[in-house]
Amino acid sequence: MRETNTAYLSLGSNTGDKLDNLQEALLALHENLGEIIKISPVYESTAWGFDADNFFNICASIQTKLAPQALLEAILATEKKLGRIRYQEVGYEPRKIDIDILYYEKEIVVSDYLIIPHPELPYRRFVLKPLADIAPQFYHPIVNKDTRNLLQECKDKGDVKKTHYRLFKNRTDFFASINLIAIEGNIGAGKTTLAKKIAADFSGKAVLERYADNPFLPKFYKDQNRFAFPLEMSFLADRYQQFTDDTSQYDLFKNFMVSDYDIYKSLIFAQVTLQKEEFKLYRKLFSLMYKEVKKPKIYVYLYQNTERLLENIKNRGRVYEQNIKPEYLAKINQGYLDFLKSYPEQNSLIIDLGQLDFVSNTDHYDIVIDKILKFAVQLPR
């Protein structure tokens, strides 16, 4: 069996969603070529050799069992899959993704299609800067200088600036960086199912609401006016106690926490269900509690239309939910959307599920996960 070798790669993009292009490329490389070990910060640089939009550039190290020529072929296949055909270009052109092999261990390779080390490496500041972040003391096997020295001597005057963006080796690495993510949604949207799947697939601790234990819930669905206030007060007390306990107890064997609710949902539901004076009293108590709870780094709202919500509620068969009115669900949806608009400082992502069925369709589940990842790479470190 072939041994594993370390290769250093340069990745760049200057068309479309540049950050997402780089993140997609990293995921594809990690899945198909080998394990990504290090990723540099993202740099923004002026186009080198032609007039075009600025590039986003990174460098990454990867451990691979592929020989240099096979690695090149796999990289070209990855570029093509992501929307670029390399050898049809004439000169320098904008590109969705560009992946170059900089080093392959200390090997020197010269062929018609591949030269390692990359011959332009010492002259490109936009490559040397990110490379210096992950391999500052790696020596060029021909000129016998490390990356830091090459960068100091580089005469390239192109503008290269470090950005605040962060990219991830794989989806597990991404979720491990979050600490706490909240999956929210209306009744029947599938938030608990998604939270459980994410926790199971990416080694997270699931923080799940114990809604079924509330004795006022079945009574509320029969007589909302009478039982709204005791229901919302009991929910608030339970959520505050549970959320505080669960999010303060870390699991050494889990990388992050994912909840199927955020305590702010108490205020959203209460605003829909309570009378005006009841809500004023409720809000005072809520405000005191909300200051003390952990806030999610990413807040995901699963939006689903009322017709699909009613269908999901019917299919899961909870007796006390079967008489929920469409108007009530519509008010809850609007309450969440109003909340998200009112708190722009919160890292909120609305996913319109439409016809997506992430429960039974793996491809749909991957779409949802990638939407969350794509949103996350836009956030500051």
Coordinates of C-alpha atoms in Angstrom, one line a residue:
M1 CA 0.0 0.0 0.0
R2 CA 1.4 3.4 -1.0
E3 CA 2.6 5.6 1.8
T4 CA 1.0 8.9 2.6
N5 CA 2.7 12.1 1.5
T6 CA 2.2 15.8 2.2
A7 CA 1.4 18.2 -0.6
Y8 CA 0.9 21.9 -0.5
L9 CA -1.8 23.4 -2.6
S10 CA -2.8 26.9 -3.7
L11 CA -6.5 27.7 -4.3
G12 CA -8.0 30.8 -5.8
S13 CA -11.3 32.1 -7.1
N14 CA -12.5 35.4 -8.6
T15 CA -15.9 34.7 -10.1
G16 CA -19.3 34.0 -8.5
D17 CA -19.5 33.3 -4.8
K18 CA -15.7 33.2 -4.2
L19 CA -15.8 32.0 -0.6
D20 CA -18.3 29.2 -1.4
N21 CA -16.2 28.2 -4.4
L22 CA -13.1 27.8 -2.1
Q23 CA -15.1 25.9 0.5
E24 CA -16.6 23.5 -2.0
A25 CA -13.2 22.8 -3.4
L26 CA -11.8 22.1 0.1
L27 CA -14.7 19.7 0.8
A28 CA -14.1 17.9 -2.5
L29 CA -10.4 17.6 -2.0
H30 CA -10.8 16.2 1.5
E31 CA -13.4 13.7 0.3
N32 CA -11.6 12.5 -2.8
L33 CA -7.9 13.2 -2.6
G34 CA -6.8 12.9 1.1
E35 CA -7.0 14.4 4.5
I36 CA -6.6 18.2 4.6
I37 CA -4.3 19.1 7.5
K38 CA -4.0 22.9 7.5
I39 CA -5.9 25.8 5.9
S40 CA -4.5 29.3 5.8
P41 CA -6.7 32.4 6.4
V42 CA -8.4 33.8 3.3
Y43 CA -6.6 36.5 1.5
E44 CA -7.9 39.0 -1.1
S45 CA -5.6 39.9 -3.9
T46 CA -5.5 41.8 -7.1
A47 CA -5.6 39.6 -10.3
W48 CA -2.1 38.5 -11.3
G49 CA -1.2 38.9 -15.0
F50 CA -4.5 40.2 -16.2
D51 CA -7.2 42.7 -15.5
A52 CA -10.2 41.2 -13.6
D53 CA -12.0 41.2 -10.3
N54 CA -10.0 40.5 -7.1
F55 CA -9.2 36.9 -6.1
F56 CA -9.8 35.1 -2.8
N57 CA -6.8 32.9 -2.2
I58 CA -5.8 30.3 0.4
C59 CA -3.2 27.6 0.8
A60 CA -3.8 24.2 2.2
S61 CA -1.7 21.1 3.1
I62 CA -3.1 17.7 2.3
Q63 CA -1.9 14.2 3.1
T64 CA -2.5 12.0 0.1
K65 CA -1.6 8.5 -1.2
L66 CA -1.8 9.7 -4.7
A67 CA 1.5 10.1 -6.7
P68 CA 2.2 13.6 -8.1
Q69 CA 0.7 12.9 -11.6
A70 CA -2.3 11.1 -10.2
L71 CA -2.8 14.0 -7.7
L72 CA -2.8 16.5 -10.7
E73 CA -5.3 14.4 -12.6
A74 CA -7.6 14.3 -9.5
I75 CA -7.3 18.1 -9.0
L76 CA -8.2 18.7 -12.7
A77 CA -11.2 16.5 -12.3
T78 CA -12.2 18.4 -9.1
E79 CA -11.8 21.7 -10.9
K80 CA -13.9 20.5 -13.8
K81 CA -16.7 19.2 -11.5
L82 CA -16.7 22.6 -9.8
G83 CA -17.1 24.4 -13.1
R84 CA -13.6 25.0 -14.6
I85 CA -12.0 23.4 -17.6
R86 CA -8.3 24.3 -17.4
Y87 CA -6.7 23.5 -20.8
Q88 CA -9.4 25.3 -22.9
E89 CA -8.2 28.7 -21.6
V90 CA -5.9 31.0 -23.5
G91 CA -3.7 33.0 -21.3
Y92 CA -4.9 34.3 -18.0
E93 CA -8.7 34.4 -17.5
P94 CA -11.1 34.8 -14.6
R95 CA -11.9 31.4 -13.1
K96 CA -14.4 30.0 -10.6
I97 CA -11.7 27.8 -9.1
D98 CA -8.0 27.4 -9.6
I99 CA -6.0 24.7 -7.7
D100 CA -2.2 24.4 -8.1
I101 CA 0.3 22.0 -6.6
L102 CA 3.0 24.0 -4.9
Y103 CA 5.1 21.2 -3.3
Y104 CA 4.9 17.5 -3.0
E105 CA 7.1 16.6 -0.1
K106 CA 10.7 17.6 -1.2
E107 CA 10.2 16.0 -4.6
I108 CA 11.2 17.7 -7.9
V109 CA 9.0 16.7 -10.8
V110 CA 9.4 17.9 -14.4
S111 CA 7.0 16.7 -17.1
D112 CA 5.0 18.1 -20.0
Y113 CA 2.0 18.8 -17.8
L114 CA 3.5 19.1 -14.3
I115 CA 6.3 20.9 -12.7
I116 CA 6.9 20.7 -8.9
P117 CA 7.8 22.9 -7.1
H118 CA 5.5 25.3 -8.9
P119 CA 7.8 27.4 -11.1
E120 CA 6.0 30.7 -10.3
L121 CA 5.9 30.1 -6.5
P122 CA 8.8 32.5 -5.6
Y123 CA 7.2 35.4 -7.6
R124 CA 3.7 35.3 -6.4
R125 CA 3.0 37.2 -3.1
F126 CA -0.7 36.0 -3.1
V127 CA 0.6 32.5 -2.8
L128 CA 3.6 33.1 -0.5
K129 CA 1.5 35.0 2.1
P130 CA -1.0 32.2 2.8
L131 CA 1.7 29.6 2.5
A132 CA 3.7 31.3 5.2
D133 CA 0.8 30.9 7.5
I134 CA 0.8 27.1 7.3
A135 CA 4.4 26.3 6.3
P136 CA 6.7 29.2 7.2
Q137 CA 9.8 27.0 7.5
F138 CA 9.2 24.7 4.6
Y139 CA 12.3 24.9 2.3
H140 CA 12.1 25.1 -1.4
P141 CA 14.1 22.1 -2.6
I142 CA 15.7 24.0 -5.5
V143 CA 16.5 27.5 -4.2
N144 CA 16.9 26.2 -0.7
K145 CA 15.0 29.0 1.0
D146 CA 12.0 28.7 3.3
T147 CA 8.7 30.4 2.8
R148 CA 9.4 33.4 5.0
N149 CA 12.6 34.2 3.1
L150 CA 10.9 33.8 -0.2
L151 CA 8.2 36.2 0.9
Q152 CA 10.7 38.8 2.1
E153 CA 12.5 38.6 -1.2
C154 CA 9.4 38.5 -3.4
K155 CA 9.3 41.5 -5.8
D156 CA 5.6 41.1 -6.6
K157 CA 3.9 44.4 -5.7
G158 CA 0.3 43.1 -6.0
D159 CA -2.0 44.1 -3.1
V160 CA -2.7 41.1 -0.8
K161 CA -4.8 41.5 2.3
K162 CA -5.9 39.0 4.9
T163 CA -9.7 38.8 5.4
H164 CA -11.7 37.9 8.4
Y165 CA -13.3 34.8 6.7
R166 CA -12.7 31.3 7.8
L167 CA -12.9 28.1 5.8
F168 CA -13.2 24.5 7.0
K169 CA -11.5 21.2 6.2
N170 CA -14.8 19.3 6.3
R171 CA -18.3 19.5 7.8
T172 CA -17.2 17.9 11.1
D173 CA -14.5 20.6 11.5
F174 CA -17.2 23.3 10.7
F175 CA -19.6 22.1 13.4
A176 CA -16.9 21.7 15.9
S177 CA -16.1 25.4 15.6
I178 CA -19.7 26.6 16.4
N179 CA -20.1 25.8 20.1
L180 CA -23.9 26.2 19.9
I181 CA -26.2 26.1 17.0
A182 CA -30.0 26.5 17.3
I183 CA -32.4 24.8 14.9
E184 CA -35.8 26.6 15.1
G185 CA -39.0 26.3 13.2
N186 CA -42.8 26.2 13.4
I187 CA -44.7 23.2 14.8
G188 CA -44.1 20.3 12.4
A189 CA -41.1 21.9 10.5
G190 CA -38.7 19.1 11.5
K191 CA -36.4 21.0 13.8
T192 CA -36.0 18.2 16.3
T193 CA -35.3 15.6 13.6
L194 CA -32.7 17.9 12.0
A195 CA -31.0 18.6 15.3
K196 CA -30.8 14.9 16.1
K197 CA -29.3 14.1 12.7
I198 CA -26.7 16.8 13.0
A199 CA -25.7 15.7 16.5
A200 CA -25.4 12.1 15.4
D201 CA -23.5 12.8 12.2
F202 CA -21.0 15.3 13.5
S203 CA -20.4 14.3 17.1
G204 CA -22.6 16.9 18.7
K205 CA -24.5 17.1 22.0
A206 CA -28.3 17.3 21.2
V207 CA -30.1 19.8 23.5
L208 CA -33.8 18.9 22.9
E209 CA -36.9 20.6 24.2
R210 CA -39.1 18.4 26.5
Y211 CA -42.3 19.8 25.2
A212 CA -44.3 16.6 25.4
D213 CA -44.0 16.6 29.2
N214 CA -46.0 19.9 29.6
P215 CA -49.4 19.0 31.2
F216 CA -51.0 22.3 29.9
L217 CA -50.3 21.6 26.2
P218 CA -53.2 19.2 25.4
K219 CA -55.5 21.5 27.4
F220 CA -54.3 24.5 25.5
Y221 CA -55.1 23.0 22.1
K222 CA -58.7 22.5 23.4
D223 CA -59.2 25.9 25.0
Q224 CA -56.5 28.4 24.1
N225 CA -58.0 31.4 25.9
R226 CA -58.2 29.6 29.3
F227 CA -54.9 27.9 29.3
A228 CA -52.6 30.2 27.3
F229 CA -51.0 32.0 30.3
P230 CA -50.3 29.0 32.5
L231 CA -49.0 27.2 29.4
E232 CA -46.6 30.0 28.4
M233 CA -45.4 30.5 32.0
S234 CA -44.7 26.8 32.5
F235 CA -42.9 26.6 29.1
L236 CA -40.7 29.6 30.0
A237 CA -39.8 28.2 33.4
D238 CA -39.0 24.8 31.9
R239 CA -37.1 26.1 29.0
Y240 CA -35.0 28.4 31.1
Q241 CA -34.1 25.7 33.6
Q242 CA -33.4 23.0 31.0
F243 CA -31.5 25.3 28.6
T244 CA -29.4 26.7 31.3
D245 CA -28.6 23.3 32.7
D246 CA -27.9 21.6 29.3
T247 CA -25.8 24.3 27.8
S248 CA -23.6 24.7 30.9
Q249 CA -22.8 21.0 31.0
Y250 CA -20.2 20.2 28.4
D251 CA -19.6 16.7 27.1
L252 CA -15.9 15.8 26.7
F253 CA -16.8 13.4 23.9
K254 CA -18.9 15.9 21.9
N255 CA -17.5 18.7 19.7
F256 CA -20.4 21.2 19.9
M257 CA -24.1 21.5 21.0
V258 CA -27.1 21.7 18.7
S259 CA -30.5 22.6 20.1
D260 CA -34.0 22.2 18.6
Y261 CA -35.1 25.4 20.2
D262 CA -33.9 28.8 21.4
I263 CA -35.4 30.3 24.6
Y264 CA -36.6 33.3 22.6
K265 CA -39.3 31.1 21.1
S266 CA -41.1 31.6 24.4
L267 CA -41.6 35.3 23.6
I268 CA -42.7 34.6 20.0
F269 CA -45.4 32.1 21.0
A270 CA -46.5 34.2 24.0
Q271 CA -47.0 37.2 21.8
V272 CA -49.4 35.1 19.6
T273 CA -51.3 33.4 22.4
L274 CA -51.5 35.9 25.3
Q275 CA -53.8 38.8 25.8
K276 CA -52.2 42.3 25.8
E277 CA -51.9 42.7 29.6
E278 CA -50.8 39.2 30.1
F279 CA -48.1 39.6 27.5
K280 CA -46.8 42.8 29.2
L281 CA -46.4 40.9 32.5
Y282 CA -44.9 37.9 30.7
R283 CA -42.3 40.0 28.9
K284 CA -40.9 41.5 32.1
L285 CA -40.1 38.1 33.5
F286 CA -38.8 36.9 30.1
S287 CA -36.4 39.8 29.7
L288 CA -34.8 39.0 33.1
M289 CA -34.3 35.4 32.2
Y290 CA -33.1 36.0 28.6
K291 CA -30.1 38.0 29.8
E292 CA -28.7 34.9 31.5
V293 CA -28.9 32.2 28.8
K294 CA -26.3 31.2 26.3
K295 CA -26.9 32.6 22.8
P296 CA -26.4 30.5 19.7
K297 CA -23.5 31.3 17.3
I298 CA -25.8 30.4 14.4
Y299 CA -29.6 30.5 14.5
V300 CA -31.3 28.5 11.8
Y301 CA -35.0 28.9 11.1
L302 CA -36.6 26.2 9.0
Y303 CA -39.4 27.9 7.1
Q304 CA -42.3 25.7 5.9
N305 CA -45.6 26.8 4.5
T306 CA -48.8 26.1 6.5
E307 CA -50.0 23.3 4.2
R308 CA -46.8 21.3 4.6
L309 CA -46.8 21.9 8.3
L310 CA -50.3 20.6 8.7
E311 CA -49.4 17.5 6.6
N312 CA -46.3 16.9 8.8
I313 CA -48.4 17.3 12.0
K314 CA -51.0 14.8 10.8
N315 CA -48.3 12.3 9.8
R316 CA -46.6 12.3 13.2
G317 CA -49.9 11.6 14.9
R318 CA -49.8 13.4 18.2
V319 CA -53.5 13.4 19.2
Y320 CA -53.4 16.8 21.0
E321 CA -51.9 18.5 17.8
Q322 CA -54.6 17.4 15.3
N323 CA -56.9 20.4 15.9
I324 CA -54.2 23.1 15.4
K325 CA -55.7 25.8 13.2
P326 CA -53.9 27.0 10.0
E327 CA -54.3 30.6 11.2
Y328 CA -52.4 29.8 14.4
L329 CA -49.5 28.3 12.4
A330 CA -49.4 31.3 10.1
K331 CA -49.2 33.6 13.1
I332 CA -46.3 31.6 14.5
N333 CA -44.4 31.8 11.2
Q334 CA -44.9 35.5 11.1
G335 CA -43.8 35.9 14.7
Y336 CA -40.5 34.2 14.0
L337 CA -39.9 36.2 10.8
D338 CA -40.6 39.4 12.7
F339 CA -38.2 38.4 15.4
L340 CA -35.4 37.6 12.9
K341 CA -35.9 41.0 11.3
S342 CA -35.8 42.7 14.6
Y343 CA -32.4 41.2 15.6
P344 CA -30.0 41.8 12.7
E345 CA -27.0 41.4 15.0
Q346 CA -27.9 37.7 15.5
N347 CA -26.4 35.3 13.0
S348 CA -29.7 34.1 11.6
L349 CA -30.3 31.9 8.6
I350 CA -33.7 31.3 7.1
I351 CA -33.9 28.0 5.1
D352 CA -37.1 27.8 3.0
L353 CA -37.6 24.1 2.9
G354 CA -40.1 24.1 0.1
Q355 CA -40.2 20.6 -1.2
L356 CA -37.0 19.5 0.6
D357 CA -37.4 16.3 2.5
F358 CA -34.2 16.0 4.6
V359 CA -35.7 13.2 6.7
S360 CA -35.9 10.6 4.0
N361 CA -33.7 12.1 1.2
T362 CA -30.0 12.1 1.8
D363 CA -29.4 14.6 -1.0
H364 CA -31.9 17.0 0.5
Y365 CA -30.2 16.6 3.9
D366 CA -26.9 17.5 2.3
I367 CA -28.4 20.6 0.7
V368 CA -29.6 21.8 4.1
I369 CA -26.2 21.1 5.7
D370 CA -24.4 22.9 2.9
K371 CA -26.7 25.9 3.2
I372 CA -25.7 26.2 6.9
L373 CA -22.0 25.8 6.0
K374 CA -22.2 28.4 3.2
F375 CA -23.8 30.8 5.6
A376 CA -21.1 30.2 8.2
V377 CA -18.1 31.0 6.0
Q378 CA -19.4 34.5 5.5
L379 CA -19.3 35.2 9.2
P380 CA -16.4 36.9 10.9
R381 CA -14.0 34.7 12.8

